[in-house]
Coordinates of C-alpha atoms and ligand atoms in Angstrom, one line a residue:
M418 CA -6.2 152.1 180.3
R419 CA -5.0 150.5 177.1
S420 CA -5.3 152.5 173.9
P421 CA -7.8 151.2 171.3
T422 CA -6.5 148.7 168.6
P423 CA -6.6 150.0 165.1
A424 CA -9.7 147.8 164.5
E425 CA -11.4 149.4 167.5
S426 CA -10.8 152.9 166.1
Y427 CA -13.4 152.4 163.3
P428 CA -15.5 155.4 164.2
F429 CA -18.9 154.1 163.0
Q430 CA -19.0 150.7 164.7
S431 CA -22.7 149.7 164.6
L432 CA -23.7 153.2 163.8
Q433 CA -25.7 154.7 161.0
L434 CA -23.6 156.9 158.6
P435 CA -25.4 160.2 157.8
C436 CA -25.6 162.3 154.7
L437 CA -24.5 166.0 155.0
V438 CA -27.0 168.4 153.5
G439 CA -26.5 172.1 153.8
G440 CA -24.4 171.7 157.0
E441 CA -26.9 169.3 158.7
F442 CA -26.1 165.6 159.2
V443 CA -29.2 163.7 158.1
T444 CA -30.2 160.1 158.9
R445 CA -33.8 159.8 157.9
G446 CA -35.3 157.3 155.4
R447 CA -33.8 154.2 153.9
V448 CA -30.5 152.6 154.9
F449 CA -28.2 150.1 153.2
E450 CA -25.5 147.9 154.8
N451 CA -21.8 148.5 154.8
V452 CA -20.3 145.0 154.6
S453 CA -16.7 144.0 155.5
P454 CA -14.9 142.3 152.5
V455 CA -12.8 140.6 155.1
N456 CA -15.5 138.5 156.7
G457 CA -18.8 139.5 155.2
Q458 CA -20.1 141.0 158.4
V459 CA -22.0 144.3 158.5
I460 CA -19.8 147.0 160.0
S461 CA -22.3 149.9 159.8
T462 CA -25.5 151.0 158.1
V463 CA -25.6 153.9 155.7
T464 CA -28.3 156.5 155.1
E465 CA -29.4 156.3 151.4
A466 CA -30.1 159.8 150.1
D467 CA -33.6 160.0 148.6
A468 CA -34.6 162.5 145.9
A469 CA -35.4 165.2 148.4
M470 CA -32.0 164.9 150.1
V471 CA -30.2 165.2 146.7
E472 CA -32.4 168.1 145.9
G473 CA -31.6 169.7 149.2
A474 CA -27.9 169.1 148.8
V475 CA -27.8 170.7 145.3
A476 CA -29.9 173.6 146.5
A477 CA -27.7 174.2 149.5
A478 CA -24.6 174.0 147.3
R479 CA -26.1 176.5 144.9
A480 CA -27.0 178.9 147.7
A481 CA -23.5 178.6 149.2
L482 CA -21.9 179.9 146.0
T483 CA -23.2 183.4 146.8
G484 CA -22.9 183.2 150.6
P485 CA -19.7 183.7 152.7
W486 CA -17.9 181.1 150.6
G487 CA -18.5 183.0 147.4
K488 CA -17.2 186.2 149.0
M489 CA -14.1 184.6 150.5
S490 CA -10.7 185.5 149.0
S491 CA -8.7 182.7 147.4
A492 CA -6.1 183.1 150.2
A493 CA -8.8 182.5 152.8
R494 CA -10.1 179.4 150.9
A495 CA -6.6 178.1 150.7
A496 CA -6.1 178.6 154.4
L497 CA -9.3 176.6 155.1
L498 CA -8.1 173.8 152.9
R499 CA -4.9 173.6 154.8
Q500 CA -6.9 173.3 158.0
V501 CA -8.8 170.4 156.4
A502 CA -5.4 168.7 155.8
E503 CA -4.3 169.3 159.3
R504 CA -7.5 167.9 160.8
I505 CA -7.3 164.8 158.6
E506 CA -3.8 164.3 160.1
Q507 CA -5.1 164.8 163.6
R508 CA -7.8 162.2 163.0
F509 CA -5.4 159.9 161.1
P510 CA -6.2 156.8 163.1
E511 CA -9.9 157.1 162.5
F512 CA -9.4 157.7 158.7
L513 CA -7.1 154.7 158.6
A514 CA -9.4 152.4 160.5
A515 CA -12.4 153.6 158.4
E516 CA -10.6 153.1 155.0
V517 CA -9.4 149.6 155.9
A518 CA -12.7 148.6 157.4
D519 CA -14.6 149.5 154.2
T520 CA -12.1 148.1 151.7
G521 CA -10.1 145.4 153.6
K522 CA -6.9 146.9 152.1
T523 CA -3.7 146.5 153.9
L524 CA -3.0 148.8 156.8
G525 CA 0.5 149.4 155.3
Q526 CA -0.9 150.7 152.1
A527 CA -3.6 152.9 153.6
R528 CA -1.0 154.3 156.1
V529 CA 1.5 155.4 153.4
L530 CA -0.7 156.0 150.4
D531 CA -4.5 156.5 150.8
I532 CA -4.8 158.7 153.9
P533 CA -1.6 160.8 153.6
R534 CA -2.6 161.5 149.9
G535 CA -6.0 162.7 151.1
A536 CA -4.3 165.4 153.2
A537 CA -1.7 166.1 150.6
N538 CA -4.4 166.7 148.0
F539 CA -5.8 169.6 150.1
R540 CA -2.3 171.1 150.7
A541 CA -1.3 170.8 147.0
Y542 CA -4.4 172.6 145.7
A543 CA -4.2 175.2 148.4
D544 CA -0.7 176.0 147.1
L545 CA -1.5 175.7 143.4
S546 CA -4.6 177.9 143.6
L547 CA -2.5 180.7 145.0
G548 CA 0.2 180.6 142.4
R549 CA -2.3 180.8 139.6
G550 CA -2.1 183.6 137.0
G551 CA -4.1 184.6 134.0
E552 CA -3.5 185.5 130.4
C553 CA -3.0 189.0 129.1
F554 CA -2.8 190.3 125.5
E555 CA -2.3 193.8 124.2
T556 CA -4.4 194.1 121.0
T557 CA -3.9 196.6 118.2
T558 CA -7.1 198.4 117.0
P559 CA -7.8 200.4 113.8
D560 CA -7.9 203.7 115.8
G561 CA -4.4 203.0 117.1
R562 CA -5.4 203.3 120.8
G563 CA -5.3 199.5 121.3
A564 CA -7.0 197.3 123.8
L565 CA -6.0 195.2 126.7
N566 CA -7.4 191.6 127.1
Y567 CA -7.0 189.7 130.4
S568 CA -8.5 186.5 131.7
V569 CA -10.1 185.9 135.1
H570 CA -11.0 182.6 136.7
K571 CA -14.4 182.0 138.2
P572 CA -16.0 178.9 139.8
V573 CA -18.0 176.7 137.6
G574 CA -20.8 176.3 140.1
V575 CA -22.1 173.2 141.8
V576 CA -19.8 170.2 141.1
A577 CA -21.0 166.6 141.5
V578 CA -18.0 164.4 142.6
I579 CA -18.7 160.7 141.9
V580 CA -16.0 158.3 142.9
P581 CA -15.3 154.5 143.1
W582 CA -14.3 152.2 145.9
N583 CA -10.7 151.2 145.1
L584 CA -8.9 154.2 146.5
P585 CA -11.9 155.9 148.0
F586 CA -10.4 158.7 150.1
L587 CA -7.5 159.5 147.7
L588 CA -9.7 159.7 144.6
M589 CA -12.5 161.7 146.4
T590 CA -10.1 164.3 147.8
W591 CA -8.3 164.5 144.5
K592 CA -11.4 166.1 143.1
V593 CA -12.9 167.8 146.1
A594 CA -9.7 169.7 146.9
P595 CA -9.2 171.5 143.5
A596 CA -13.0 172.0 143.2
L597 CA -13.1 173.9 146.5
A598 CA -9.8 175.6 145.8
C599 CA -11.4 177.2 142.7
G600 CA -14.4 178.4 144.8
N601 CA -16.9 175.8 143.7
T602 CA -19.3 174.0 146.0
V603 CA -19.6 170.2 145.9
V604 CA -22.0 167.4 146.3
V605 CA -20.0 164.2 146.8
K606 CA -21.4 160.7 146.1
P607 CA -18.9 158.1 147.3
S608 CA -19.2 154.5 146.3
E609 CA -21.9 152.6 148.1
E610 CA -19.1 150.1 149.0
T611 CA -17.0 152.7 150.8
P612 CA -19.0 155.4 152.7
S613 CA -16.8 155.8 155.8
T614 CA -13.9 158.1 154.9
A615 CA -16.3 160.4 153.0
T616 CA -18.4 160.7 156.2
L617 CA -15.4 161.5 158.2
L618 CA -14.4 164.1 155.7
A619 CA -17.9 165.6 156.1
Q620 CA -17.2 165.9 159.8
V621 CA -13.8 167.5 159.2
M622 CA -15.4 170.1 156.9
T623 CA -17.8 171.2 159.6
E624 CA -15.2 171.0 162.3
V625 CA -12.8 173.4 160.5
G626 CA -15.6 175.8 159.6
V627 CA -16.2 175.3 155.9
P628 CA -19.5 177.2 155.5
P629 CA -22.7 175.1 155.3
G630 CA -23.6 174.0 151.8
V631 CA -20.0 174.1 150.5
F632 CA -19.4 170.4 151.0
N633 CA -22.4 168.1 150.8
L634 CA -22.5 164.3 151.0
V635 CA -25.1 162.0 149.6
H636 CA -24.7 158.3 150.1
G637 CA -26.4 155.9 147.7
F638 CA -26.1 154.0 144.4
G639 CA -25.8 154.9 140.7
P640 CA -28.7 154.2 138.5
G641 CA -32.1 155.3 139.9
S642 CA -30.4 156.5 143.0
A643 CA -28.2 159.5 144.2
G644 CA -25.7 159.1 141.4
E645 CA -28.1 159.4 138.6
L646 CA -30.2 162.1 140.3
L647 CA -27.1 164.2 140.7
V648 CA -25.7 163.9 137.2
S649 CA -29.0 164.7 135.6
H650 CA -29.8 167.6 137.9
P651 CA -30.1 170.9 136.1
D652 CA -28.4 172.9 138.8
V653 CA -25.3 170.8 138.8
S654 CA -22.8 172.5 136.5
A655 CA -20.0 169.9 136.3
V656 CA -19.4 166.2 137.0
A657 CA -16.0 164.9 138.1
F658 CA -16.2 161.2 137.8
T659 CA -13.8 158.3 138.3
G660 CA -15.0 154.8 137.7
E661 CA -15.8 152.2 135.0
T662 CA -15.9 153.2 131.4
S663 CA -19.5 151.9 131.0
T664 CA -20.6 154.0 134.0
G665 CA -18.9 157.0 132.3
A666 CA -21.0 156.3 129.2
A667 CA -24.2 156.2 131.3
I668 CA -23.3 159.4 133.1
M669 CA -22.7 161.1 129.7
R670 CA -26.2 160.1 128.6
S671 CA -27.8 161.3 131.9
A672 CA -25.9 164.6 131.8
A673 CA -26.5 165.3 128.1
P674 CA -29.9 167.1 128.3
T675 CA -28.5 169.6 130.8
V676 CA -25.1 170.0 129.0
K677 CA -22.6 169.7 131.8
A678 CA -18.8 169.8 131.9
L679 CA -17.5 166.3 132.4
S680 CA -14.2 165.0 133.6
F681 CA -13.8 161.3 133.3
E682 CA -11.1 159.0 134.8
L683 CA -12.1 155.6 133.6
G684 CA -10.9 152.0 133.3
G685 CA -7.6 150.6 132.0
K686 CA -6.0 147.4 130.6
N687 CA -2.5 148.6 131.1
A688 CA 0.7 147.1 129.8
A689 CA 4.1 146.6 131.4
V690 CA 6.9 146.3 128.9
I691 CA 10.1 144.7 130.1
F692 CA 13.1 144.7 128.0
A693 CA 15.9 142.2 128.4
D694 CA 18.3 144.9 129.6
A695 CA 16.0 146.0 132.4
D696 CA 17.3 145.9 136.0
F697 CA 15.8 142.5 136.7
E698 CA 15.1 142.9 140.4
A699 CA 13.6 146.3 140.0
A700 CA 11.4 145.1 137.1
V701 CA 10.1 142.1 139.0
A702 CA 9.5 144.1 142.2
G703 CA 7.8 146.9 140.2
T704 CA 5.6 144.4 138.3
M705 CA 4.6 142.6 141.4
R706 CA 3.5 146.0 142.8
S707 CA 1.7 147.0 139.6
V708 CA -0.2 143.7 139.3
F709 CA -1.0 142.9 143.0
S710 CA -1.2 146.2 144.9
N711 CA -4.6 146.8 146.4
C712 CA -5.5 143.2 145.3
G713 CA -5.2 144.4 141.6
Q714 CA -7.9 146.9 142.1
V715 CA -6.0 149.9 140.7
C716 CA -7.0 151.5 137.4
L717 CA -3.3 151.7 136.7
A718 CA -2.6 148.0 137.4
S719 CA -0.6 146.1 134.8
E720 CA -2.9 143.4 133.6
R721 CA -0.8 142.7 130.5
V722 CA 2.9 142.1 131.0
Y723 CA 5.1 141.8 127.9
V724 CA 8.7 140.5 128.4
E725 CA 11.5 140.5 125.8
R726 CA 12.0 136.9 124.8
P727 CA 15.6 136.3 126.2
L728 CA 14.3 137.2 129.6
F729 CA 10.8 135.7 129.3
E730 CA 11.2 132.3 131.0
R731 CA 13.3 133.7 133.9
F732 CA 11.0 136.7 134.5
L733 CA 7.8 134.6 134.4
A734 CA 9.2 131.9 136.7
T735 CA 10.2 134.6 139.2
L736 CA 6.9 136.4 139.0
V737 CA 5.0 133.2 139.6
E738 CA 7.2 132.2 142.5
R739 CA 6.7 135.6 144.2
A740 CA 3.0 135.6 143.5
R741 CA 2.7 132.2 145.1
A742 CA 4.5 133.5 148.2
L743 CA 2.2 136.5 148.7
K744 CA 0.6 136.4 152.1
I745 CA -3.2 137.0 151.9
G746 CA -5.2 138.2 154.8
G747 CA -7.1 141.0 156.6
P748 CA -5.7 144.5 157.1
Y749 CA -4.3 143.9 160.5
E750 CA -2.5 140.6 159.8
E751 CA 0.4 142.4 157.9
P752 CA -0.6 140.7 154.7
D753 CA 0.8 141.5 151.2
M754 CA -2.6 141.5 149.8
G755 CA -6.2 141.9 151.1
P756 CA -9.5 140.8 149.7
L757 CA -11.4 142.2 146.7
I758 CA -14.0 144.8 147.6
S759 CA -17.1 142.5 147.7
R760 CA -18.5 139.1 146.9
G761 CA -20.2 140.7 143.9
H762 CA -16.8 141.9 142.5
R763 CA -15.3 138.5 143.4
D764 CA -17.9 136.8 141.2
K765 CA -16.7 139.0 138.3
V766 CA -13.0 138.3 138.9
L767 CA -13.7 134.5 139.3
S768 CA -15.7 134.6 136.0
Y769 CA -12.5 135.7 134.3
Y770 CA -10.5 133.0 136.1
R771 CA -13.0 130.5 134.6
L772 CA -12.9 132.2 131.2
A773 CA -9.1 131.9 131.3
R774 CA -9.5 128.1 131.6
E775 CA -12.0 128.1 128.8
E776 CA -9.7 130.2 126.7
Q777 CA -7.0 127.6 127.5
A778 CA -4.6 129.8 129.3
Q779 CA -1.8 128.3 131.3
I780 CA -2.7 129.1 134.8
L781 CA 0.7 129.3 136.4
C782 CA -0.5 130.1 139.9
G783 CA -3.8 131.0 141.6
G784 CA -7.0 130.9 139.7
G785 CA -9.2 130.2 142.7
V786 CA -10.3 131.2 146.2
P787 CA -8.0 130.7 149.2
H788 CA -9.4 128.7 152.1
F789 CA -8.6 129.9 155.6
G790 CA -10.8 127.8 157.9
D791 CA -12.0 130.8 159.8
E792 CA -14.3 133.9 159.4
R793 CA -12.3 135.1 156.4
D794 CA -13.9 132.4 154.3
G795 CA -17.0 134.7 154.5
G796 CA -14.9 137.5 152.9
A797 CA -14.1 138.3 149.3
F798 CA -10.6 136.9 148.9
V799 CA -9.1 135.5 145.7
E800 CA -5.8 134.0 144.8
P801 CA -3.1 136.1 143.0
T802 CA -3.1 134.7 139.5
V803 CA -0.6 134.6 136.7
L804 CA -1.7 133.5 133.2
A805 CA 0.3 132.9 130.0
G806 CA -0.2 131.4 126.6
L807 CA -3.3 133.3 125.5
P808 CA -3.7 134.8 122.1
E809 CA -3.9 138.6 122.1
T810 CA -7.5 138.4 121.0
A811 CA -8.5 136.5 124.1
R812 CA -11.1 138.3 126.3
C813 CA -8.8 137.9 129.3
V814 CA -6.2 139.9 127.5
K815 CA -8.6 142.5 126.2
E816 CA -11.1 143.2 129.0
E817 CA -10.4 145.0 132.3
I818 CA -10.6 142.4 135.1
F819 CA -9.7 144.6 138.1
G820 CA -8.3 141.8 140.2
P821 CA -4.9 140.4 141.2
V822 CA -4.2 138.8 137.8
C823 CA -2.0 139.4 134.8
H824 CA -1.3 137.7 131.5
V825 CA 2.4 137.5 130.6
A826 CA 3.6 137.2 126.9
P827 CA 6.9 137.4 125.1
F828 CA 7.9 139.9 122.4
D829 CA 10.8 139.9 120.0
S830 CA 11.4 143.5 119.0
E831 CA 10.9 147.1 120.2
E832 CA 8.4 147.6 117.4
Q833 CA 6.4 144.6 118.4
A834 CA 6.4 145.6 122.1
V835 CA 4.9 149.0 121.2
S836 CA 2.3 147.5 118.9
L837 CA 1.3 144.9 121.5
A838 CA 1.1 147.5 124.3
N839 CA -1.1 149.8 122.2
D840 CA -3.4 147.1 120.9
T841 CA -6.2 147.9 123.3
R842 CA -9.2 150.1 123.4
Y843 CA -8.0 151.6 126.7
G844 CA -5.2 154.1 127.2
L845 CA -4.5 154.9 130.8
C846 CA -0.9 154.1 131.6
A847 CA 2.1 151.9 130.7
A848 CA 5.3 150.9 132.6
V849 CA 8.5 150.5 130.5
W850 CA 11.4 148.8 132.0
T851 CA 14.8 149.2 130.3
Q852 CA 18.3 150.6 131.1
N853 CA 18.7 151.9 127.6
L854 CA 18.0 155.6 128.0
A855 CA 17.3 156.4 124.3
R856 CA 15.0 153.4 124.1
A857 CA 13.2 154.4 127.3
H858 CA 12.3 157.8 125.9
R859 CA 11.5 156.4 122.4
V860 CA 9.2 153.7 123.7
A861 CA 7.5 155.8 126.4
R862 CA 6.6 158.5 123.8
Q863 CA 5.0 155.9 121.5
M864 CA 2.7 154.6 124.2
Q865 CA -0.9 155.6 123.6
V866 CA -1.7 156.5 127.2
G867 CA -2.0 159.4 129.6
T868 CA 1.0 158.3 131.7
A869 CA 4.1 156.2 130.8
W870 CA 6.3 155.3 133.7
V871 CA 9.9 154.4 133.0
N872 CA 11.5 152.0 135.5
D873 CA 8.8 152.6 138.1
W874 CA 5.0 152.4 138.5
Y875 CA 2.5 154.7 140.1
L876 CA 5.2 157.3 141.0
R877 CA 3.1 160.5 141.5
D878 CA 3.7 164.2 141.4
L879 CA 0.4 166.0 142.0
R880 CA 1.4 168.8 139.6
V881 CA 1.6 166.7 136.5
P882 CA -1.3 165.9 134.0
F883 CA -3.0 162.6 135.0
G884 CA -5.7 161.1 132.7
G885 CA -6.5 158.5 130.1
V886 CA -6.9 158.5 126.4
K887 CA -9.3 156.2 124.3
L888 CA -11.8 154.4 126.6
S889 CA -9.7 155.5 129.7
G890 CA -11.1 158.9 130.1
I891 CA -11.7 162.5 129.0
G892 CA -9.5 165.3 130.2
S893 CA -6.6 165.5 132.5
E894 CA -6.5 166.0 136.3
G895 CA -3.5 167.2 138.3
G896 CA -1.9 170.6 138.8
H897 CA -3.3 173.4 136.6
H898 CA -5.3 170.8 134.6
S899 CA -7.6 170.3 137.5
L900 CA -7.8 174.1 138.2
A901 CA -8.8 174.6 134.5
F902 CA -11.6 172.0 134.7
F903 CA -13.0 173.4 137.9
S904 CA -13.0 177.1 136.7
E905 CA -14.7 179.1 134.1
T906 CA -12.1 181.3 132.4
M907 CA -13.5 184.6 131.3
N908 CA -11.9 187.2 129.1
I909 CA -12.2 191.0 129.8
C910 CA -11.4 193.2 126.9
V911 CA -10.8 196.9 127.7
K912 CA -10.6 199.4 124.9
L913 CA -7.9 201.9 125.7
Ligands
LIG1336 P1 -18.3 152.2 139.0 O1 -18.3 152.9 137.7 O2 -19.2 151.0 139.2 O3 -18.8 153.2 140.2 C1 -18.2 154.5 140.4 C2 -19.2 155.4 141.0 O4 -20.2 155.7 140.1 C3 -19.9 154.9 142.3 O5 -20.0 155.9 143.2 C4 -21.2 154.4 141.7 O6 -22.2 154.4 142.7 C5 -21.5 155.5 140.7 N1 -22.4 155.2 139.6 C6 -22.6 154.0 139.1 N2 -23.6 154.1 138.1 C7 -23.9 155.4 138.0 C8 -24.8 156.1 137.2 N3 -25.5 155.6 136.2 N4 -24.9 157.5 137.4 C9 -24.2 158.1 138.3 N5 -23.3 157.4 139.1 C10 -23.2 156.1 139.0 O7 -16.8 151.9 139.4 P2 -16.3 151.0 140.6 O8 -16.7 149.6 140.4 O9 -16.6 151.7 141.9 O10 -14.7 151.2 140.4 C11 -13.9 150.4 139.6 C12 -13.7 151.0 138.2 O11 -13.2 152.3 138.3 C13 -12.7 150.3 137.3 O12 -13.2 150.2 136.0 C14 -11.5 151.2 137.4 O13 -10.6 151.0 136.3 C15 -12.1 152.5 137.5 N6 -11.1 153.5 138.1 C16 -10.5 154.4 137.2 C17 -9.6 155.3 137.8 C18 -8.8 156.3 136.9 O14 -8.1 157.1 137.5 N7 -8.9 156.2 135.6 C19 -9.3 155.3 139.2 C20 -10.0 154.3 139.9 C21 -10.9 153.4 139.4
LIG1337 O1 -2.9 159.1 142.1 C1 -3.9 159.6 141.6 O2 -4.0 160.8 141.5 C2 -4.9 158.8 140.9 N1 -5.9 159.5 140.3 C3 -4.9 157.5 140.9 C4 -5.8 156.6 140.3 C5 -5.7 155.3 140.6 C6 -6.7 154.4 140.1 O3 -7.1 153.4 140.7

């Protein structure tokens, strides 16, 4: 018997994806369709959580805080998280097939980034939670006997995890793993566009014996649906959110009456700054990656590329030539770039392509929709696009597009490069390309961002702070920063 092709491994083919509420998989009520961005066909249907399901999930999560999970040692919790990682690896082909079915992203990327990072997130936080210490201060007192202060970490409570569709499994596990490592319980609301890997993770949680109610899954939408119901729920203590800046603002409003802890990873309009002394090949290859990976749907993507004038023409010409050569296609065709997530998102990206014309950009390549002459014409593909010649005030230079497009502009001095890169309301990341070590440090430090990469892009170490400034977010994730967000730190003062 032949083994199934990767496409046939999609575990929910023509099935209805359930929610997970208090350890029970639930499929009652309304459904919505999960549509392939590769060809527009329905690949599965999804149970939309109603108010009662969200209520049930939050109640189960609250009850689980004081059940076996709440009594478990941190070492036992860490051991369970390692089992989650192992089970993800055992079911790797299904996770892979599910992620590429929902997103259309390239199999190559999902294989080396999205799914392995999901497993790595659980291992990293299992380790980090065990190496955690507290603070201790000896205090002098008027009677001379003194006092001892020490801190202990406790779970925050029920955490709502609300995540987007661009790196669905990676970003969901990036929050679920530290939240669970700290002893919290979670209610996860994945994006309505990408329900499959979250559903597989729900299965994994039950398979490895995570107690009922610790991990709950509610599918649905944002406003007026599971997302809003969760963030406004009085028994949800914290919201860990990744998504658009405007959604972050809406969540802040919904969460305000019940005063919750919020962690926000939001949008970006990131700059790549390329000095004339950069390693040319590395800078071009890195910029290609930072502009076109995941069809430009990465919050860290470089949508603004600034090149020192002596290198400008050569760099631009090479970038355009390589962008034109990118092979576009479905996940299993070994493409360089897949489709956007949906026709809806394609409308948004195409509106910026039109706007670029109206703003009188030079459109050096792309700017439209590719035609395949097959079922892919029913998908959400767009052409990789390079723009130049726009003023810095143009909307295409100022607003996050979240597609495979960048604007390239020249600069004449280090000071001007820094000023151009920082002239944005966002502040997620920057990429600086130079072989001058002193300049690399000097420029990186001046970037008003959460992460500045030097001579690379999206190189990750899970222990380092990761977050955005300005409109790009509130707080940092990563390493002990995540552990701090997902814990209440309490001080105990003992009079001696
Ligand atoms: P989005 O904000 O539209 O949706 C994200 C999630 O929020 C989804 O699950 C959605 O259903 C939910 N949601 C929407 N409205 C809500 C509401 N009112 N209340 C509660 N939940 C609500 O984002 P998206 O389109 O899925 O993802 C793309 C955006 O995410 C881009 O702006 C991108 O820059 C950003 N992003 C940021 C990071 C980061 O680390 N900074 C990472 C990935 C994506
Ligand atoms: O790698 C990560 O930890 C992370 N949060 C990436 C975010 C990418 C945005 O699309």
